[in-house]
PDB file of C-alpha atoms in Angstrom:
ATOM      1  CA  UNK L   1       0.036   0.055   0.074  1.00 57.00           C
ATOM      2  CA  UNK L   2       1.309   3.418  -0.886  1.00 75.00           C
ATOM      3  CA  UNK L   3       1.584   5.671   2.062  1.00 93.00           C
ATOM      4  CA  UNK L   4       0.668   9.487   2.033  1.00 97.00           C
ATOM      5  CA  UNK L   5       2.315  11.020  -1.111  1.00 97.00           C
ATOM      6  CA  UNK L   6       3.208  14.676  -1.396  1.00 97.00           C
ATOM      7  CA  UNK L   7       4.490  16.554  -4.437  1.00 97.00           C
ATOM      8  CA  UNK L   8       6.620  18.273  -5.259  1.00 97.00           C
ATOM      9  CA  UNK L   9       9.357  17.365  -2.634  1.00 96.00           C
ATOM     10  CA  UNK L  10      11.185  20.625  -3.004  1.00 96.00           C
ATOM     11  CA  UNK L  11      10.182  23.904  -4.428  1.00 96.00           C
ATOM     12  CA  UNK L  12      11.804  27.250  -4.840  1.00 98.00           C
ATOM     13  CA  UNK L  13       9.691  30.356  -5.363  1.00 98.00           C
ATOM     14  CA  UNK L  14      10.095  34.003  -5.545  1.00 98.00           C
ATOM     15  CA  UNK L  15       8.312  36.431  -3.136  1.00 98.00           C
ATOM     16  CA  UNK L  16       4.874  37.376  -4.505  1.00 98.00           C
ATOM     17  CA  UNK L  17       4.424  34.222  -6.467  1.00 98.00           C
ATOM     18  CA  UNK L  18       1.737  31.554  -5.915  1.00 98.00           C
ATOM     19  CA  UNK L  19       2.310  27.911  -5.063  1.00 98.00           C
ATOM     20  CA  UNK L  20       0.210  24.835  -5.017  1.00 98.00           C
ATOM     21  CA  UNK L  21       1.146  21.732  -3.068  1.00 98.00           C
ATOM     22  CA  UNK L  22      -0.487  18.410  -3.457  1.00 98.00           C
ATOM     23  CA  UNK L  23      -1.219  15.465  -1.225  1.00 98.00           C
ATOM     24  CA  UNK L  24      -2.689  11.946  -1.794  1.00 98.00           C
ATOM     25  CA  UNK L  25      -3.873  10.200   1.509  1.00 97.00           C
ATOM     26  CA  UNK L  26      -3.552   6.477   2.078  1.00 95.00           C
ATOM     27  CA  UNK L  27      -6.352   4.701   0.114  1.00 94.00           C
ATOM     28  CA  UNK L  28      -9.481   4.578   2.193  1.00 91.00           C
ATOM     29  CA  UNK L  29      -8.517   7.649   4.366  1.00 93.00           C
ATOM     30  CA  UNK L  30     -11.196  10.419   4.135  1.00 94.00           C
ATOM     31  CA  UNK L  31      -9.403  13.041   6.248  1.00 94.00           C
ATOM     32  CA  UNK L  32      -6.477  15.286   5.211  1.00 96.00           C
ATOM     33  CA  UNK L  33      -4.673  17.872   7.271  1.00 96.00           C
ATOM     34  CA  UNK L  34      -1.987  20.174   6.408  1.00 98.00           C
ATOM     35  CA  UNK L  35       0.744  21.500   8.820  1.00 97.00           C
ATOM     36  CA  UNK L  36       3.594  24.027   8.365  1.00 98.00           C
ATOM     37  CA  UNK L  37       6.921  23.187   9.961  1.00 97.00           C
ATOM     38  CA  UNK L  38       9.525  26.055  10.213  1.00 95.00           C
ATOM     39  CA  UNK L  39      13.044  25.074  10.919  1.00 92.00           C
ATOM     40  CA  UNK L  40      13.617  24.198  14.513  1.00 90.00           C
ATOM     41  CA  UNK L  41       9.955  24.194  15.615  1.00 93.00           C
ATOM     42  CA  UNK L  42       7.113  21.801  15.748  1.00 94.00           C
ATOM     43  CA  UNK L  43       4.498  21.493  13.107  1.00 96.00           C
ATOM     44  CA  UNK L  44       1.645  23.999  13.120  1.00 96.00           C
ATOM     45  CA  UNK L  45      -1.841  23.174  11.982  1.00 96.00           C
ATOM     46  CA  UNK L  46      -3.095  24.873   9.003  1.00 97.00           C
ATOM     47  CA  UNK L  47      -6.242  23.115   7.644  1.00 95.00           C
ATOM     48  CA  UNK L  48      -8.201  19.874   8.072  1.00 95.00           C
ATOM     49  CA  UNK L  49     -10.606  18.544   5.337  1.00 95.00           C
ATOM     50  CA  UNK L  50     -12.872  15.568   5.689  1.00 93.00           C
ATOM     51  CA  UNK L  51     -15.306  14.420   3.113  1.00 92.00           C
ATOM     52  CA  UNK L  52     -14.454  17.442   1.082  1.00 92.00           C
ATOM     53  CA  UNK L  53     -15.364  19.926   3.791  1.00 93.00           C
ATOM     54  CA  UNK L  54     -13.137  22.087   5.873  1.00 93.00           C
ATOM     55  CA  UNK L  55     -13.172  20.846   9.410  1.00 92.00           C
ATOM     56  CA  UNK L  56     -10.618  23.141  10.975  1.00 92.00           C
ATOM     57  CA  UNK L  57      -8.468  26.073  10.290  1.00 94.00           C
ATOM     58  CA  UNK L  58      -5.335  27.134  12.067  1.00 94.00           C
ATOM     59  CA  UNK L  59      -4.115  30.685  12.731  1.00 94.00           C
ATOM     60  CA  UNK L  60      -2.884  31.518   9.147  1.00 97.00           C
ATOM     61  CA  UNK L  61      -3.623  34.378   6.987  1.00 97.00           C
ATOM     62  CA  UNK L  62      -6.285  34.262   4.132  1.00 97.00           C
ATOM     63  CA  UNK L  63      -3.380  33.890   1.580  1.00 98.00           C
ATOM     64  CA  UNK L  64      -3.479  30.158   2.574  1.00 98.00           C
ATOM     65  CA  UNK L  65      -6.243  28.090   1.184  1.00 98.00           C
ATOM     66  CA  UNK L  66      -6.989  24.391   0.546  1.00 97.00           C
ATOM     67  CA  UNK L  67      -9.492  21.954  -0.940  1.00 97.00           C
ATOM     68  CA  UNK L  68     -10.174  18.351  -1.058  1.00 97.00           C
ATOM     69  CA  UNK L  69     -11.295  16.507  -4.136  1.00 97.00           C
ATOM     70  CA  UNK L  70     -13.764  13.698  -4.564  1.00 96.00           C
ATOM     71  CA  UNK L  71     -10.944  11.037  -4.489  1.00 95.00           C
ATOM     72  CA  UNK L  72      -9.890  12.699  -1.076  1.00 96.00           C
ATOM     73  CA  UNK L  73      -6.559  14.069  -2.502  1.00 97.00           C
ATOM     74  CA  UNK L  74      -5.956  17.550  -1.409  1.00 98.00           C
ATOM     75  CA  UNK L  75      -4.216  20.872  -2.591  1.00 98.00           C
ATOM     76  CA  UNK L  76      -2.742  23.606  -0.496  1.00 98.00           C
ATOM     77  CA  UNK L  77      -2.383  27.053  -2.006  1.00 98.00           C
ATOM     78  CA  UNK L  78      -0.508  29.843  -0.851  1.00 98.00           C
ATOM     79  CA  UNK L  79      -0.623  33.264  -2.562  1.00 98.00           C
ATOM     80  CA  UNK L  80       1.598  36.316  -2.467  1.00 98.00           C
ATOM     81  CA  UNK L  81       4.416  34.367  -0.985  1.00 98.00           C
ATOM     82  CA  UNK L  82       6.529  35.875   1.736  1.00 98.00           C
ATOM     83  CA  UNK L  83      10.042  34.890   2.851  1.00 98.00           C
ATOM     84  CA  UNK L  84       8.392  33.643   6.101  1.00 97.00           C
ATOM     85  CA  UNK L  85       6.454  31.019   4.309  1.00 98.00           C
ATOM     86  CA  UNK L  86       9.721  29.176   3.788  1.00 98.00           C
ATOM     87  CA  UNK L  87       8.978  25.888   5.584  1.00 97.00           C
ATOM     88  CA  UNK L  88       8.417  22.071   5.291  1.00 97.00           C
ATOM     89  CA  UNK L  89       4.769  21.596   4.548  1.00 98.00           C
ATOM     90  CA  UNK L  90       3.342  18.145   5.843  1.00 98.00           C
ATOM     91  CA  UNK L  91       0.217  16.457   4.870  1.00 97.00           C
ATOM     92  CA  UNK L  92      -1.374  13.874   7.171  1.00 96.00           C
ATOM     93  CA  UNK L  93      -4.144  11.500   6.579  1.00 95.00           C
ATOM     94  CA  UNK L  94      -6.558   9.563   8.763  1.00 91.00           C
ATOM     95  CA  UNK L  95      -9.628   7.242   8.128  1.00 88.00           C
ATOM     96  CA  UNK L  96     -11.887   9.504  10.065  1.00 82.00           C
ATOM     97  CA  UNK L  97     -12.082  13.136  11.065  1.00 77.00           C
ATOM     98  CA  UNK L  98     -11.055  12.691  14.713  1.00 78.00           C
ATOM     99  CA  UNK L  99      -7.723  10.730  14.058  1.00 76.00           C
ATOM    100  CA  UNK L 100      -8.494   8.494  16.922  1.00 78.00           C
ATOM    101  CA  UNK L 101      -5.686   6.192  16.085  1.00 81.00           C
ATOM    102  CA  UNK L 102      -3.157   8.701  14.965  1.00 88.00           C
ATOM    103  CA  UNK L 103      -2.152  10.212  11.774  1.00 93.00           C
ATOM    104  CA  UNK L 104       0.096   9.090   8.894  1.00 94.00           C
ATOM    105  CA  UNK L 105       2.144  11.856   7.446  1.00 96.00           C
ATOM    106  CA  UNK L 106       3.844  12.326   4.086  1.00 97.00           C
ATOM    107  CA  UNK L 107       7.473  13.171   3.695  1.00 96.00           C
ATOM    108  CA  UNK L 108       6.551  16.832   2.978  1.00 97.00           C
ATOM    109  CA  UNK L 109       7.262  19.493   0.607  1.00 97.00           C
ATOM    110  CA  UNK L 110      10.246  21.776   1.292  1.00 97.00           C
ATOM    111  CA  UNK L 111       9.360  25.329   0.134  1.00 98.00           C
ATOM    112  CA  UNK L 112      11.879  27.947  -0.180  1.00 98.00           C
ATOM    113  CA  UNK L 113      10.817  31.461  -0.915  1.00 98.00           C
ATOM    114  CA  UNK L 114      13.578  33.873  -2.170  1.00 98.00           C
TER     115      UNK L 114
ATOM    116  CA  UNK S   1       0.969  28.860  19.125  1.00 46.00           C
ATOM    117  CA  UNK S   2       2.608  25.648  20.558  1.00 51.00           C
ATOM    118  CA  UNK S   3       0.619  23.607  23.179  1.00 60.00           C
ATOM    119  CA  UNK S   4       3.450  23.143  25.323  1.00 66.00           C
ATOM    120  CA  UNK S   5       7.018  22.374  25.849  1.00 83.00           C
ATOM    121  CA  UNK S   6       9.287  19.513  25.641  1.00 88.00           C
ATOM    122  CA  UNK S   7      12.247  18.810  27.691  1.00 90.00           C
ATOM    123  CA  UNK S   8      15.099  18.452  27.189  1.00 94.00           C
ATOM    124  CA  UNK S   9      15.515  20.347  23.853  1.00 94.00           C
ATOM    125  CA  UNK S  10      18.409  18.099  23.067  1.00 96.00           C
ATOM    126  CA  UNK S  11      19.644  14.781  24.518  1.00 97.00           C
ATOM    127  CA  UNK S  12      22.837  12.944  23.715  1.00 97.00           C
ATOM    128  CA  UNK S  13      23.301   9.435  24.923  1.00 97.00           C
ATOM    129  CA  UNK S  14      25.372   6.139  24.270  1.00 98.00           C
ATOM    130  CA  UNK S  15      23.856   3.101  22.588  1.00 98.00           C
ATOM    131  CA  UNK S  16      22.206   0.852  25.059  1.00 97.00           C
ATOM    132  CA  UNK S  17      21.281   3.624  27.424  1.00 98.00           C
ATOM    133  CA  UNK S  18      17.761   4.665  28.065  1.00 98.00           C
ATOM    134  CA  UNK S  19      16.410   8.054  26.791  1.00 97.00           C
ATOM    135  CA  UNK S  20      13.661   9.931  28.545  1.00 98.00           C
ATOM    136  CA  UNK S  21      11.688  12.830  26.960  1.00 97.00           C
ATOM    137  CA  UNK S  22       9.096  14.967  28.679  1.00 97.00           C
ATOM    138  CA  UNK S  23       6.240  16.916  27.394  1.00 96.00           C
ATOM    139  CA  UNK S  24       3.946  19.363  29.118  1.00 95.00           C
ATOM    140  CA  UNK S  25       0.754  20.779  27.661  1.00 94.00           C
ATOM    141  CA  UNK S  26      -1.817  23.425  28.586  1.00 91.00           C
ATOM    142  CA  UNK S  27      -5.442  22.495  27.991  1.00 88.00           C
ATOM    143  CA  UNK S  28      -7.543  19.394  28.525  1.00 89.00           C
ATOM    144  CA  UNK S  29      -6.938  16.665  25.948  1.00 91.00           C
ATOM    145  CA  UNK S  30      -8.581  13.707  24.293  1.00 91.00           C
ATOM    146  CA  UNK S  31      -5.342  11.931  23.596  1.00 93.00           C
ATOM    147  CA  UNK S  32      -1.476  12.485  23.355  1.00 95.00           C
ATOM    148  CA  UNK S  33       0.641  11.257  20.598  1.00 95.00           C
ATOM    149  CA  UNK S  34       4.329  10.959  20.136  1.00 97.00           C
ATOM    150  CA  UNK S  35       5.970  11.163  16.615  1.00 96.00           C
ATOM    151  CA  UNK S  36       9.490  10.785  15.335  1.00 97.00           C
ATOM    152  CA  UNK S  37      11.077  12.846  12.638  1.00 97.00           C
ATOM    153  CA  UNK S  38      14.324  11.949  10.837  1.00 94.00           C
ATOM    154  CA  UNK S  39      16.292  14.859   9.276  1.00 85.00           C
ATOM    155  CA  UNK S  40      13.533  17.196   8.678  1.00 73.00           C
ATOM    156  CA  UNK S  41      11.389  14.859   6.732  1.00 85.00           C
ATOM    157  CA  UNK S  42       7.991  13.345   7.343  1.00 90.00           C
ATOM    158  CA  UNK S  43       6.674  12.460  10.931  1.00 95.00           C
ATOM    159  CA  UNK S  44       6.306   8.949  11.965  1.00 95.00           C
ATOM    160  CA  UNK S  45       3.599   8.017  14.413  1.00 95.00           C
ATOM    161  CA  UNK S  46       4.995   6.167  17.381  1.00 96.00           C
ATOM    162  CA  UNK S  47       2.365   5.756  20.109  1.00 96.00           C
ATOM    163  CA  UNK S  48      -0.972   7.186  21.112  1.00 95.00           C
ATOM    164  CA  UNK S  49      -2.267   7.475  24.720  1.00 96.00           C
ATOM    165  CA  UNK S  50      -5.748   8.470  25.589  1.00 95.00           C
ATOM    166  CA  UNK S  51      -6.759  10.732  28.398  1.00 94.00           C
ATOM    167  CA  UNK S  52      -8.004   7.846  30.511  1.00 95.00           C
ATOM    168  CA  UNK S  53      -4.770   5.918  30.318  1.00 97.00           C
ATOM    169  CA  UNK S  54      -1.765   6.235  32.546  1.00 98.00           C
ATOM    170  CA  UNK S  55       0.818   4.088  30.782  1.00 98.00           C
ATOM    171  CA  UNK S  56       1.226   2.361  27.465  1.00 97.00           C
ATOM    172  CA  UNK S  57       3.989   0.246  25.935  1.00 97.00           C
ATOM    173  CA  UNK S  58       5.049  -0.636  22.436  1.00 96.00           C
ATOM    174  CA  UNK S  59       8.124  -2.580  21.925  1.00 97.00           C
ATOM    175  CA  UNK S  60      11.159  -0.473  23.453  1.00 98.00           C
ATOM    176  CA  UNK S  61       8.680   2.557  23.938  1.00 98.00           C
ATOM    177  CA  UNK S  62       7.089   3.411  27.263  1.00 98.00           C
ATOM    178  CA  UNK S  63       4.659   6.496  27.456  1.00 98.00           C
ATOM    179  CA  UNK S  64       3.128   7.718  30.676  1.00 98.00           C
ATOM    180  CA  UNK S  65       0.428  10.408  31.044  1.00 98.00           C
ATOM    181  CA  UNK S  66      -0.381  12.450  34.078  1.00 97.00           C
ATOM    182  CA  UNK S  67      -3.481  14.482  33.271  1.00 96.00           C
ATOM    183  CA  UNK S  68      -3.443  16.277  36.727  1.00 96.00           C
ATOM    184  CA  UNK S  69      -0.033  17.669  35.800  1.00 96.00           C
ATOM    185  CA  UNK S  70      -0.767  17.969  32.203  1.00 95.00           C
ATOM    186  CA  UNK S  71       2.491  16.177  31.237  1.00 96.00           C
ATOM    187  CA  UNK S  72       3.627  12.981  29.487  1.00 97.00           C
ATOM    188  CA  UNK S  73       6.943  11.195  29.069  1.00 98.00           C
ATOM    189  CA  UNK S  74       8.414   8.919  26.460  1.00 98.00           C
ATOM    190  CA  UNK S  75      11.082   6.389  27.427  1.00 98.00           C
ATOM    191  CA  UNK S  76      13.077   4.511  24.845  1.00 98.00           C
ATOM    192  CA  UNK S  77      14.859   1.592  26.326  1.00 98.00           C
ATOM    193  CA  UNK S  78      18.177   0.106  25.126  1.00 98.00           C
ATOM    194  CA  UNK S  79      18.669   2.967  22.544  1.00 98.00           C
ATOM    195  CA  UNK S  80      20.171   2.333  19.187  1.00 97.00           C
ATOM    196  CA  UNK S  81      21.957   4.649  16.850  1.00 97.00           C
ATOM    197  CA  UNK S  82      18.964   4.281  14.634  1.00 96.00           C
ATOM    198  CA  UNK S  83      16.826   5.970  17.225  1.00 97.00           C
ATOM    199  CA  UNK S  84      18.730   9.290  16.487  1.00 97.00           C
ATOM    200  CA  UNK S  85      15.889  11.750  15.531  1.00 97.00           C
ATOM    201  CA  UNK S  86      13.689  14.594  16.705  1.00 97.00           C
ATOM    202  CA  UNK S  87      10.704  13.344  18.927  1.00 97.00           C
ATOM    203  CA  UNK S  88       7.546  15.440  19.124  1.00 96.00           C
ATOM    204  CA  UNK S  89       4.534  15.087  21.387  1.00 96.00           C
ATOM    205  CA  UNK S  90       1.194  16.191  20.099  1.00 95.00           C
ATOM    206  CA  UNK S  91      -2.020  16.702  21.754  1.00 94.00           C
ATOM    207  CA  UNK S  92      -5.658  16.428  20.499  1.00 91.00           C
ATOM    208  CA  UNK S  93      -8.412  17.988  22.365  1.00 83.00           C
ATOM    209  CA  UNK S  94     -12.218  17.095  22.116  1.00 77.00           C
ATOM    210  CA  UNK S  95     -12.859  19.539  19.356  1.00 76.00           C
ATOM    211  CA  UNK S  96     -11.932  18.013  16.003  1.00 76.00           C
ATOM    212  CA  UNK S  97      -8.907  16.423  14.610  1.00 83.00           C
ATOM    213  CA  UNK S  98      -6.316  19.276  14.989  1.00 90.00           C
ATOM    214  CA  UNK S  99      -3.062  18.305  16.640  1.00 93.00           C
ATOM    215  CA  UNK S 100      -1.067  20.660  18.644  1.00 93.00           C
ATOM    216  CA  UNK S 101       2.664  19.972  18.623  1.00 94.00           C
ATOM    217  CA  UNK S 102       5.523  20.733  21.110  1.00 92.00           C
ATOM    218  CA  UNK S 103       8.826  22.040  20.157  1.00 93.00           C
ATOM    219  CA  UNK S 104      10.477  18.701  20.163  1.00 95.00           C
ATOM    220  CA  UNK S 105      13.404  16.905  21.666  1.00 96.00           C
ATOM    221  CA  UNK S 106      16.380  16.161  19.423  1.00 96.00           C
ATOM    222  CA  UNK S 107      17.958  12.773  20.438  1.00 98.00           C
ATOM    223  CA  UNK S 108      21.396  11.668  19.509  1.00 98.00           C
ATOM    224  CA  UNK S 109      22.443   8.215  20.172  1.00 98.00           C
ATOM    225  CA  UNK S 110      26.214   7.642  19.754  1.00 97.00           C
ATOM    226  CA  UNK S 111      27.532   4.246  18.820  1.00 93.00           C
TER     227      UNK S 111
END
């Protein structure tokens, strides 16, 4: 079984540009969450989607948006990139919305904004 | 903002020794989870302990939870060089699936 897959693995963007990150959850998992991890810190919650509906939003500006598709894959979009958006972006999947057994994380997308 | 703190921030031990990491959190929780991260890549789920549990074991891992003190500890027994990684605790409350992570403990196990 494939785990959680994220693409791309690395990305370099210029300030002001837009970026789209993609995540495919484990087959059968209906919940996808996004986290941002700045170097030296723990991951910070951005969004959770379950059955294509937003179930939670972290303390991030409106430049950050996401959606979930009918096949449960997800995209995270960030507009008007800032240097401070440079981070590892992690996607996590779980069967249900509550993650009662824990989450499976992908390997992440390393975003560098220059 | 982070839920709480992990202690120590960094830990260096010899192979075969035990490693203990502590985690404190601020609000009431549904469960607490521990994750491992190698070299800034994806997180690997290690163990989950529910708020009504006090201790849990999984292989060489032992987790304790004290909800009165809002703290947890992760013990890795008979450590190996391959255990070298960052370890994070994460809490989930009763309102949805959001995880709140600590700052992490960087463990180095020397052969």
